[in-house]
Every structure is written in C-alpha cells, then in structure tokens.
PDB file of C-alpha atoms in Angstrom:
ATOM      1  CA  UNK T   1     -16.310 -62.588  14.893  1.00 70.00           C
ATOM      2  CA  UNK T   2     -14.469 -63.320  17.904  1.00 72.00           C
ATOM      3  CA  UNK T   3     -15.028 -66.541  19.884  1.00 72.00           C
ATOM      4  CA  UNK T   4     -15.995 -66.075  23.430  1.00 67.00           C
ATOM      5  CA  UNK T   5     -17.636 -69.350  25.071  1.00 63.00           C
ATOM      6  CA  UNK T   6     -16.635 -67.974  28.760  1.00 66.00           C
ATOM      7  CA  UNK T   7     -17.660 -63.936  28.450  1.00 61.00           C
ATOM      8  CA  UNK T   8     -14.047 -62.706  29.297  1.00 59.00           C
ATOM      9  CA  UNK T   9     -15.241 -59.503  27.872  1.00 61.00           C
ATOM     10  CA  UNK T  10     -14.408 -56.591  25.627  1.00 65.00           C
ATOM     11  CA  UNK T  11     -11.693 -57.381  22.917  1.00 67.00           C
ATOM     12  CA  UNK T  12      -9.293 -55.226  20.787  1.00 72.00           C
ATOM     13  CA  UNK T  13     -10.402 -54.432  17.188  1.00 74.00           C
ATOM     14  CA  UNK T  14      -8.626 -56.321  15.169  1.00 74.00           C
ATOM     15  CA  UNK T  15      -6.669 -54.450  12.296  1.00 76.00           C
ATOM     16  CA  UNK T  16      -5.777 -55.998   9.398  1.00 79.00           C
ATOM     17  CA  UNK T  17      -3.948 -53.864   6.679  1.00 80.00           C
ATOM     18  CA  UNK T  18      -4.181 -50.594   8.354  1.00 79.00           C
ATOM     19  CA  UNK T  19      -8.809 -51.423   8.307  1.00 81.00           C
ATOM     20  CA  UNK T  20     -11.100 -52.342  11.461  1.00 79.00           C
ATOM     21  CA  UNK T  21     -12.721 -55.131  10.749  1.00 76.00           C
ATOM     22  CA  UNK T  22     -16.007 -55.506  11.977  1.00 77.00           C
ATOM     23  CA  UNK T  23     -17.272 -57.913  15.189  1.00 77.00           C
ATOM     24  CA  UNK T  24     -20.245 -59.573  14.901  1.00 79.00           C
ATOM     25  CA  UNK T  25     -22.178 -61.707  17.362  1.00 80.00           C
ATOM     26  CA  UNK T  26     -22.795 -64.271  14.639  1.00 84.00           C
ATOM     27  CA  UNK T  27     -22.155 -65.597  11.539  1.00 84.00           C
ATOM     28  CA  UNK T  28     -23.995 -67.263   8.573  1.00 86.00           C
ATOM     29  CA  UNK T  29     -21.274 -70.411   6.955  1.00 84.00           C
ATOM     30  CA  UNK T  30     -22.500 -72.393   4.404  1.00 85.00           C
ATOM     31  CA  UNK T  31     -25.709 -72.033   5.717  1.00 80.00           C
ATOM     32  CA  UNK T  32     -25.121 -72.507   9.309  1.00 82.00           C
ATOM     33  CA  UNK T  33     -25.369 -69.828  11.600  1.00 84.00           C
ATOM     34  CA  UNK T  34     -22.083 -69.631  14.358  1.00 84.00           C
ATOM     35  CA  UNK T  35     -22.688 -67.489  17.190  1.00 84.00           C
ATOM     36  CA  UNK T  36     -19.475 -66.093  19.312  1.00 81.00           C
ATOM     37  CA  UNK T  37     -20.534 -68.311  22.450  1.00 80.00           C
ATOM     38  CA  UNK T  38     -20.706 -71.194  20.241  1.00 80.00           C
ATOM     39  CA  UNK T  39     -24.566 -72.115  21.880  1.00 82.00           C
ATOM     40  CA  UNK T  40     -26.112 -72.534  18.787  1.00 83.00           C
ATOM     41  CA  UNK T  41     -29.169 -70.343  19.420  1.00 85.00           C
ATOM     42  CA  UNK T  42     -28.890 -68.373  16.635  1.00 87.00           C
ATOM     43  CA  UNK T  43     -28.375 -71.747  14.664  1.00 86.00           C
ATOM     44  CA  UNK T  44     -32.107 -73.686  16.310  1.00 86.00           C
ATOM     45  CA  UNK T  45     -34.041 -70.024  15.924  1.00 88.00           C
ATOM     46  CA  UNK T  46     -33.368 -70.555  12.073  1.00 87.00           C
ATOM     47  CA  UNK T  47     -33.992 -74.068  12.232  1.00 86.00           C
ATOM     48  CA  UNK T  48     -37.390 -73.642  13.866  1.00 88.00           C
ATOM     49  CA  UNK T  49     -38.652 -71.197  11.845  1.00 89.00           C
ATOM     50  CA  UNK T  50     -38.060 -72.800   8.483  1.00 87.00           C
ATOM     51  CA  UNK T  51     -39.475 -76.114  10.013  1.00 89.00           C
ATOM     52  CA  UNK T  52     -43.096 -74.310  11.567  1.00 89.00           C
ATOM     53  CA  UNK T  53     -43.320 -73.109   7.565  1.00 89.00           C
ATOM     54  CA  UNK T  54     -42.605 -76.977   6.391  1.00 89.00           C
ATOM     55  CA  UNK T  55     -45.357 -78.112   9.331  1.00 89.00           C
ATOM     56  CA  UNK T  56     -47.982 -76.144   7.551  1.00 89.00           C
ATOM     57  CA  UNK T  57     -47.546 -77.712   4.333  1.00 89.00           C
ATOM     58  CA  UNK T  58     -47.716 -81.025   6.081  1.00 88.00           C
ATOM     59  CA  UNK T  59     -50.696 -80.001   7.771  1.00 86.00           C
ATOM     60  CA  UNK T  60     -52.505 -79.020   4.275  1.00 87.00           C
ATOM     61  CA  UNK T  61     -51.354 -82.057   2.768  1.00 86.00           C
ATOM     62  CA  UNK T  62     -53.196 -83.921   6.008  1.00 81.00           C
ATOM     63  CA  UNK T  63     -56.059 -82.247   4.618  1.00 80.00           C
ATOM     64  CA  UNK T  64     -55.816 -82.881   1.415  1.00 82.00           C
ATOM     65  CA  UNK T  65     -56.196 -86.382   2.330  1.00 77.00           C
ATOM     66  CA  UNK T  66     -52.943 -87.339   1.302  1.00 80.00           C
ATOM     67  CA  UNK T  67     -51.702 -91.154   2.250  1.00 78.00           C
ATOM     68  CA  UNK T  68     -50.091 -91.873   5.062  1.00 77.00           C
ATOM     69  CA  UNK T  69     -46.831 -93.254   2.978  1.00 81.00           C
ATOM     70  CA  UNK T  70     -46.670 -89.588   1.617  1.00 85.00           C
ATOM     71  CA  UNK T  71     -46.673 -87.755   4.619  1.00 84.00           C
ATOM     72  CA  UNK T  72     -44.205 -89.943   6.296  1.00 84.00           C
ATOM     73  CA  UNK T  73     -41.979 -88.939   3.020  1.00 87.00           C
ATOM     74  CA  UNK T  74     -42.599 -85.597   2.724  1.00 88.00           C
ATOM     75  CA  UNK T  75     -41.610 -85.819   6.802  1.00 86.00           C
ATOM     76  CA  UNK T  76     -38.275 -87.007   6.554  1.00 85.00           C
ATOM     77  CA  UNK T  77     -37.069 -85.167   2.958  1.00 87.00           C
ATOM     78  CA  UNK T  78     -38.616 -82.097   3.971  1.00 85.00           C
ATOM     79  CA  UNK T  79     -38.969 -81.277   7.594  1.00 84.00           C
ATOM     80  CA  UNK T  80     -36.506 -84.239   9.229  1.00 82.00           C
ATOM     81  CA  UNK T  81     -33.619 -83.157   6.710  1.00 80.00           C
ATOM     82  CA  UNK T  82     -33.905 -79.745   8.190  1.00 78.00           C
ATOM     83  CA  UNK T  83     -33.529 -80.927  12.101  1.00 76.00           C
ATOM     84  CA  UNK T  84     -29.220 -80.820  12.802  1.00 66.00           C
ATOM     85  CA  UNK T  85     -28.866 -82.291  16.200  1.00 62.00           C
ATOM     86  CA  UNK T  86     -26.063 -80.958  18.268  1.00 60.00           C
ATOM     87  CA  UNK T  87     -24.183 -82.251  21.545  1.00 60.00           C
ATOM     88  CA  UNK T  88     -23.922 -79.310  23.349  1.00 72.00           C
ATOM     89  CA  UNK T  89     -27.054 -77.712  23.179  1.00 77.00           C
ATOM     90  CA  UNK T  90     -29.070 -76.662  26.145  1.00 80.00           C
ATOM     91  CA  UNK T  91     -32.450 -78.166  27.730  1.00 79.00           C
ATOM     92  CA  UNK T  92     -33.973 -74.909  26.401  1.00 84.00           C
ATOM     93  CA  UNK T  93     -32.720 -75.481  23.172  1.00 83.00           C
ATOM     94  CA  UNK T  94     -33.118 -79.133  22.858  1.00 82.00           C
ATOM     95  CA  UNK T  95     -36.878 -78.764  24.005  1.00 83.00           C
ATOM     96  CA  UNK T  96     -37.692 -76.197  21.276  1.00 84.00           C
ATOM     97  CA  UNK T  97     -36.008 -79.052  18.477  1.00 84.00           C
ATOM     98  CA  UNK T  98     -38.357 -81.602  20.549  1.00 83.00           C
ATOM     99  CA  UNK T  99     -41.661 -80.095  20.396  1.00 84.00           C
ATOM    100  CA  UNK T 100     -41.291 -79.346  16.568  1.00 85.00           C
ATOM    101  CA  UNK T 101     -40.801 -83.366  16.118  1.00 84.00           C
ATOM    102  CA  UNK T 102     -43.719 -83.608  18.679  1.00 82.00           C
ATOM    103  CA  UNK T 103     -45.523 -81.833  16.475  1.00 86.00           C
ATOM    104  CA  UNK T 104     -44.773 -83.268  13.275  1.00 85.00           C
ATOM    105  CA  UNK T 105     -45.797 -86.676  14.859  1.00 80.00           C
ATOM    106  CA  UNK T 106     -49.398 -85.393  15.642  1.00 78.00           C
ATOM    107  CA  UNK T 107     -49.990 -84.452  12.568  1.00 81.00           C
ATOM    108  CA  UNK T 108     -49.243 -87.550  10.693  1.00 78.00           C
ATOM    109  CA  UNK T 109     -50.424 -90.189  13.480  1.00 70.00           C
ATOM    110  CA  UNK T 110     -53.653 -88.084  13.653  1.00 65.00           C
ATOM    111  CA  UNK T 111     -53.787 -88.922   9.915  1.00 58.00           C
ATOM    112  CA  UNK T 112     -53.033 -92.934   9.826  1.00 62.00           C
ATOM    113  CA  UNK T 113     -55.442 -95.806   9.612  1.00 67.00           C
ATOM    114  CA  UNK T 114     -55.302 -97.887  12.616  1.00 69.00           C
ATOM    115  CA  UNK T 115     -59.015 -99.749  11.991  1.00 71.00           C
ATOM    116  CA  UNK T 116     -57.480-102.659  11.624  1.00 74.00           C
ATOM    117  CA  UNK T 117     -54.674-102.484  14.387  1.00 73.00           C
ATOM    118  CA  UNK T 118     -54.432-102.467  18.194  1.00 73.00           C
ATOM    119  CA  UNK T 119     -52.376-100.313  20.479  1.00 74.00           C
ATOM    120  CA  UNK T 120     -49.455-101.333  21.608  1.00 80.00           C
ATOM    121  CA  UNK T 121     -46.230 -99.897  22.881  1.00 82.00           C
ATOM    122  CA  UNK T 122     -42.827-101.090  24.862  1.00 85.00           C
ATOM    123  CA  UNK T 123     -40.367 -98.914  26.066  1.00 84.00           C
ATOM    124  CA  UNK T 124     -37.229 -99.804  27.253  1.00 85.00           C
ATOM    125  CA  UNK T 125     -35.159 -97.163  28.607  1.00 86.00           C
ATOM    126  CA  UNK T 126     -34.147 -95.010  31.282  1.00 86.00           C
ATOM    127  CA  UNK T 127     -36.164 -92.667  32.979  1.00 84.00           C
ATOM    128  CA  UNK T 128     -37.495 -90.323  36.338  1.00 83.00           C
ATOM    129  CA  UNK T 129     -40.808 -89.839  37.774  1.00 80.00           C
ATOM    130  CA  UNK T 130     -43.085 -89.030  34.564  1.00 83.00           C
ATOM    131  CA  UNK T 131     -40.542 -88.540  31.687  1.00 85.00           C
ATOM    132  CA  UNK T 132     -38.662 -91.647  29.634  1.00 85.00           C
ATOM    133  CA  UNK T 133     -35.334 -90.266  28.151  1.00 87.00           C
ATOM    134  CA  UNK T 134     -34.977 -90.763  24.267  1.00 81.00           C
ATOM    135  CA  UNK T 135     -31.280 -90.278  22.570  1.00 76.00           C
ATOM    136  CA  UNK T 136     -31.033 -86.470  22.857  1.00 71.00           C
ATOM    137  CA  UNK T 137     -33.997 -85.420  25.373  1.00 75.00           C
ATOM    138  CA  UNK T 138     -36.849 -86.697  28.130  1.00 82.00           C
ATOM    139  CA  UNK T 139     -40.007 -87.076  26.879  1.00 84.00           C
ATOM    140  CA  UNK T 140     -43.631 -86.748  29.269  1.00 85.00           C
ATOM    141  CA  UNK T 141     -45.042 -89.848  29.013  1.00 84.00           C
ATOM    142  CA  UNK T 142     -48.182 -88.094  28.859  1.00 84.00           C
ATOM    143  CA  UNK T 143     -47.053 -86.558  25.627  1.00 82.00           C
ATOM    144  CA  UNK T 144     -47.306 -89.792  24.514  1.00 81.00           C
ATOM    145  CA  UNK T 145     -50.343 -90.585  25.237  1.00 82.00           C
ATOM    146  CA  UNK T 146     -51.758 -87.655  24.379  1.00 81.00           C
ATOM    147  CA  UNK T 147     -50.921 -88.710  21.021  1.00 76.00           C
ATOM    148  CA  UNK T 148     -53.378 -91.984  20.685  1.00 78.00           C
ATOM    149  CA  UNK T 149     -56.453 -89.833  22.653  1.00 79.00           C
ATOM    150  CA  UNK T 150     -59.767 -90.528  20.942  1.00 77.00           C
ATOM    151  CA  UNK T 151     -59.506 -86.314  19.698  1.00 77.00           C
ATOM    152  CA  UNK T 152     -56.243 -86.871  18.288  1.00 73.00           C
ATOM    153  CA  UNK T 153     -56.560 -90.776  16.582  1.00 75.00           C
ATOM    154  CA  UNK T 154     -60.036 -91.526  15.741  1.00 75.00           C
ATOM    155  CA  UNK T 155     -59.295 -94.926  14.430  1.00 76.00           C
ATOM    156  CA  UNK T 156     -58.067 -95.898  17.873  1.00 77.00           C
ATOM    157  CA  UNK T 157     -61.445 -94.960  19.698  1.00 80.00           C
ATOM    158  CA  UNK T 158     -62.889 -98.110  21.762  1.00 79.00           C
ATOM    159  CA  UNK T 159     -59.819-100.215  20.904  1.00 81.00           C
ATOM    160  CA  UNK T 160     -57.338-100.747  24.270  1.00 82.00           C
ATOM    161  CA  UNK T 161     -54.225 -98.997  24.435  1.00 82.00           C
ATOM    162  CA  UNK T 162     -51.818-100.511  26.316  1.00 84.00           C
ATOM    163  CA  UNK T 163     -48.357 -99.337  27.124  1.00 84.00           C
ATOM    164  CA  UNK T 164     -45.418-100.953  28.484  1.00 84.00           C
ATOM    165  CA  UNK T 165     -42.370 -98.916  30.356  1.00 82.00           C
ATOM    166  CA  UNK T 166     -39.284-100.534  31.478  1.00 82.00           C
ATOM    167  CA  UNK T 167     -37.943 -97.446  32.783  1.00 83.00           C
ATOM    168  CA  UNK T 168     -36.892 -95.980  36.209  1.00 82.00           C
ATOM    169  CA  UNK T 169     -39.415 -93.499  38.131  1.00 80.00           C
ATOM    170  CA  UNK T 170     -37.682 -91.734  40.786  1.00 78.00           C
ATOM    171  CA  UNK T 171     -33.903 -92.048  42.301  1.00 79.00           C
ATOM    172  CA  UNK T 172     -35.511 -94.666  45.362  1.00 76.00           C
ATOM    173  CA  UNK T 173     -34.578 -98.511  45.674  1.00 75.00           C
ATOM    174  CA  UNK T 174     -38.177-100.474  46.093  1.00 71.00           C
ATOM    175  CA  UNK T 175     -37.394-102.547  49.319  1.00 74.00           C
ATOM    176  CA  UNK T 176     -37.030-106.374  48.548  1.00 75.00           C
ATOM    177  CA  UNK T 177     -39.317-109.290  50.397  1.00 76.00           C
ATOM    178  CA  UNK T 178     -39.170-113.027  50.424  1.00 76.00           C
ATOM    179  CA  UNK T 179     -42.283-114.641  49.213  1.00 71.00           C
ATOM    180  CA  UNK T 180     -43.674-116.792  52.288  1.00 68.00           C
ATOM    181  CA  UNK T 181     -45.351-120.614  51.466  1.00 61.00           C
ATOM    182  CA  UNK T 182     -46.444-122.848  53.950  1.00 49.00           C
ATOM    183  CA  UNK T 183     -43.317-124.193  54.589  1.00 53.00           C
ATOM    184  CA  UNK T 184     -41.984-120.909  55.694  1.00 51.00           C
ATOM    185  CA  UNK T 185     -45.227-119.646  57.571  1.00 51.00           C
ATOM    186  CA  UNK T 186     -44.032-122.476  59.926  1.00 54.00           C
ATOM    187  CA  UNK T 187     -41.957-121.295  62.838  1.00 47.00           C
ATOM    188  CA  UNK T 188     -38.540-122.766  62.934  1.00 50.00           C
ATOM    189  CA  UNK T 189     -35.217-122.126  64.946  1.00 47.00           C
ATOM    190  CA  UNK T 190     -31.740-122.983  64.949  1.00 47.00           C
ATOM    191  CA  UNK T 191     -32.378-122.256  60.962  1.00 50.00           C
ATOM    192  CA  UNK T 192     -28.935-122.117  59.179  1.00 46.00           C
ATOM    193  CA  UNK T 193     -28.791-120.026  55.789  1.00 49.00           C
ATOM    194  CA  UNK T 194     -26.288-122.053  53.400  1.00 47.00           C
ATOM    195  CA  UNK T 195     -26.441-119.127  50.491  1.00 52.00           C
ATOM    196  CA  UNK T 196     -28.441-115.953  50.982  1.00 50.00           C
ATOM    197  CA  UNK T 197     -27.295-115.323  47.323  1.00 54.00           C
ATOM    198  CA  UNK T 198     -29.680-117.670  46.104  1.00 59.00           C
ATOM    199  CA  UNK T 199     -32.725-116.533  48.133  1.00 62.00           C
ATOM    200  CA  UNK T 200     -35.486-115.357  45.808  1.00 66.00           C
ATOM    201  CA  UNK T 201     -37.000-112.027  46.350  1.00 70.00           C
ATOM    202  CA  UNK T 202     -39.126-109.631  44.734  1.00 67.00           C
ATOM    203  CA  UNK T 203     -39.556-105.568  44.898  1.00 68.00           C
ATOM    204  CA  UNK T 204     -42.380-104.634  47.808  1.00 63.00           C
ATOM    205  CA  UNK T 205     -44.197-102.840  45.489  1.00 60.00           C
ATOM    206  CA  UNK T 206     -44.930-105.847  43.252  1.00 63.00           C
ATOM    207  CA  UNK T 207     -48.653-107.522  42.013  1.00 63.00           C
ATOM    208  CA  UNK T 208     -50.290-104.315  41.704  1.00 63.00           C
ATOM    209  CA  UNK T 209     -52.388-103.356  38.786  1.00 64.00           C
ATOM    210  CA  UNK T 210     -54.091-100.354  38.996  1.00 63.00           C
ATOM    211  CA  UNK T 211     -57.110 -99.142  37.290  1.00 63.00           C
ATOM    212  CA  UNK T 212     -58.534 -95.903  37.172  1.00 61.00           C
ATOM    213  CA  UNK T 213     -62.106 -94.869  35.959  1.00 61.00           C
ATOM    214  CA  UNK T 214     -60.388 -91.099  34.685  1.00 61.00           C
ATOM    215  CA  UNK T 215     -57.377 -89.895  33.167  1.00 62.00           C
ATOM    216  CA  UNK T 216     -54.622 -88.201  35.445  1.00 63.00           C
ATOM    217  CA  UNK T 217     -55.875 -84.861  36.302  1.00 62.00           C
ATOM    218  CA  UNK T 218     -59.619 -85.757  35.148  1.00 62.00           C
ATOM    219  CA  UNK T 219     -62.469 -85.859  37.256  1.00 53.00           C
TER     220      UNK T 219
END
C-alpha cells in the first residue's frame, strides 16, 4: 500500500527482488484497517457494523428485562470498547460514530427507572443556533430531548423536564442596556460619568421566559 493523503496520482510498482508487489487501497493491522488516504473510512465502516450487531444484543437484553446496572456494563465492555475515536476524521465520519452512541443511549435510558427522580439537566458548553458541541462532535439539542419524550421514557411522563444551556446560539452580540430606577428616570444635565467601567448592564434580550403550549414543529 502506498500512502497518498493528497491524490498525486498513479505510482510505480514497486519491485522488490525481481516480484511486483501488489497495491492495495487498504490494509487490515492488528485489527485496524489503514486506508492509503489515511481517512479512516474503511476503519469507522468496520467499526459500525460490528457495533449495530452489539446494539441488537443490547436491545434483547432491554427486553429481557435486564437491570439497568447490566446494560450500562454490557455498554461500555461491549459496544463502548469497540468505539476508537480519531482526530482527523470528517463530519461525515464523526456523525456516523455519533448516532451509534445516540443510539445506544436510547436504548438503555428508555430502559431506566426514573419513578422516583425528576428531570434535570445543565449544560455548559459552547454552541450555535440549535446544536451544543460535546468533545468530538455537535449534538441537536432536540436529540436530546427527544430522548426523555413520554414514547421514549415512560417513567418521566407528567414529571417536568427542565433543561439548562449555557451555551452560545448564533455568532451575534445581544446589545447591552442600563437598567433605569427612579433616580435615573429623572432628567439631569451637566451629568459627569466618573467610571463607565463600573456601570451595570444587562443583555437586551434578558427577563424572558417563554412558554409554549406545543413542541417545536407541533401543532
């Protein structure tokens, strides 16, 4: 196999004792699969497929009734051990790794006990418009929620699900105002400013809560 990361193109055989060897596009190395481009593809198409056959066993065991404490082992010696993470992957090829997890986390949250529990989560992160970014990928925030729905955790239906996201939204600075008290609803002049620095503002967009009677996209 010949490396080629940047497609230069055709390459002499190589000859080695008077034999052609053989080029291949990829090649299996202690059980790691190295493509010529080096993009791992050939690498996460193995990795998925052994994983969707180690999701169906976790599914049966879901309906087996198995504990929640078993799942969650059989999930990370069995299916987790089998997820490499790599830095140079692409979005295409990061998503595919991300959905299996996705998927994996359905299965067993669909399964737990939460009758005696409330719903709460905090993230702190970065983020753009509907997506929070975890260590190797975004993630939809509805993906999240999808996860808690009354069809997918029945021991969460009628209890309030509340979640918290410290996390940008868009690339836009929120313009900042100066709360007004009586004092300053009073007209004054020849007003001198000592130390703007210290002046206490908040975003424009602040004190809203909004309520809706429908999920996004519902009528």
């Amino acid at each position: 196999m010949v490396f080629d990361p940047k497609s230069i193109g055709d390459h002499s055989p190589v000859v080695i004792h008077g034999q052609n060897i053989a080029q291949v596009d990829s090649y299996r190395y202690l059980g790691i699969h190295i493509d010529n481009k080096l993009t791992w593809s050939v690498q996460v198409e193995n990795i998925c497929s052994r994983v969707q056959q180690r999701l169906h066993f976790l599914r049966r065991l879901r309906v087996f009734g198995v504990n929640q404490k078993v799942l969650l082992l059989f999930y990370h010696a069995i299916v987790e051990s089998s997820i490499l993470r790599y830095g140079n992957l692409s979005v295409q090829l990061k998503a595919q790794i991300t959905r299996l997890t996705q998927t994996a986390m359905k299965i067993m949250a669909a399964e737990a006990d939460h009758a005696d529990a409330d719903d709460v989560c905090v993230f702190l992160s970065h983020g753009e418009n509907d997506h929070v970014y975890a260590h190797d990928a975004k993630i939809r925030i509805q993906d999240i929620t999808d996860l808690l729905r009354g069809d997918k955790c029945r021991s969460l239906v009628g209890k309030p699900k509340i979640f918290i996201l410290q996390a940008c939204r868009g690339d836009k600075h929120d313009e900042p105002v100066t709360p007004m008290d009586v004092v300053d609803s009073e007209a004054k002049t020849n007003e001198v400013v000592v130390d703007a620095g210290v002046v206490y503002t908040l975003p424009a967009g602040a004190d809203f809560i909004m309520c809706y009677s429908v999920a996004e996209g519902c009528i």
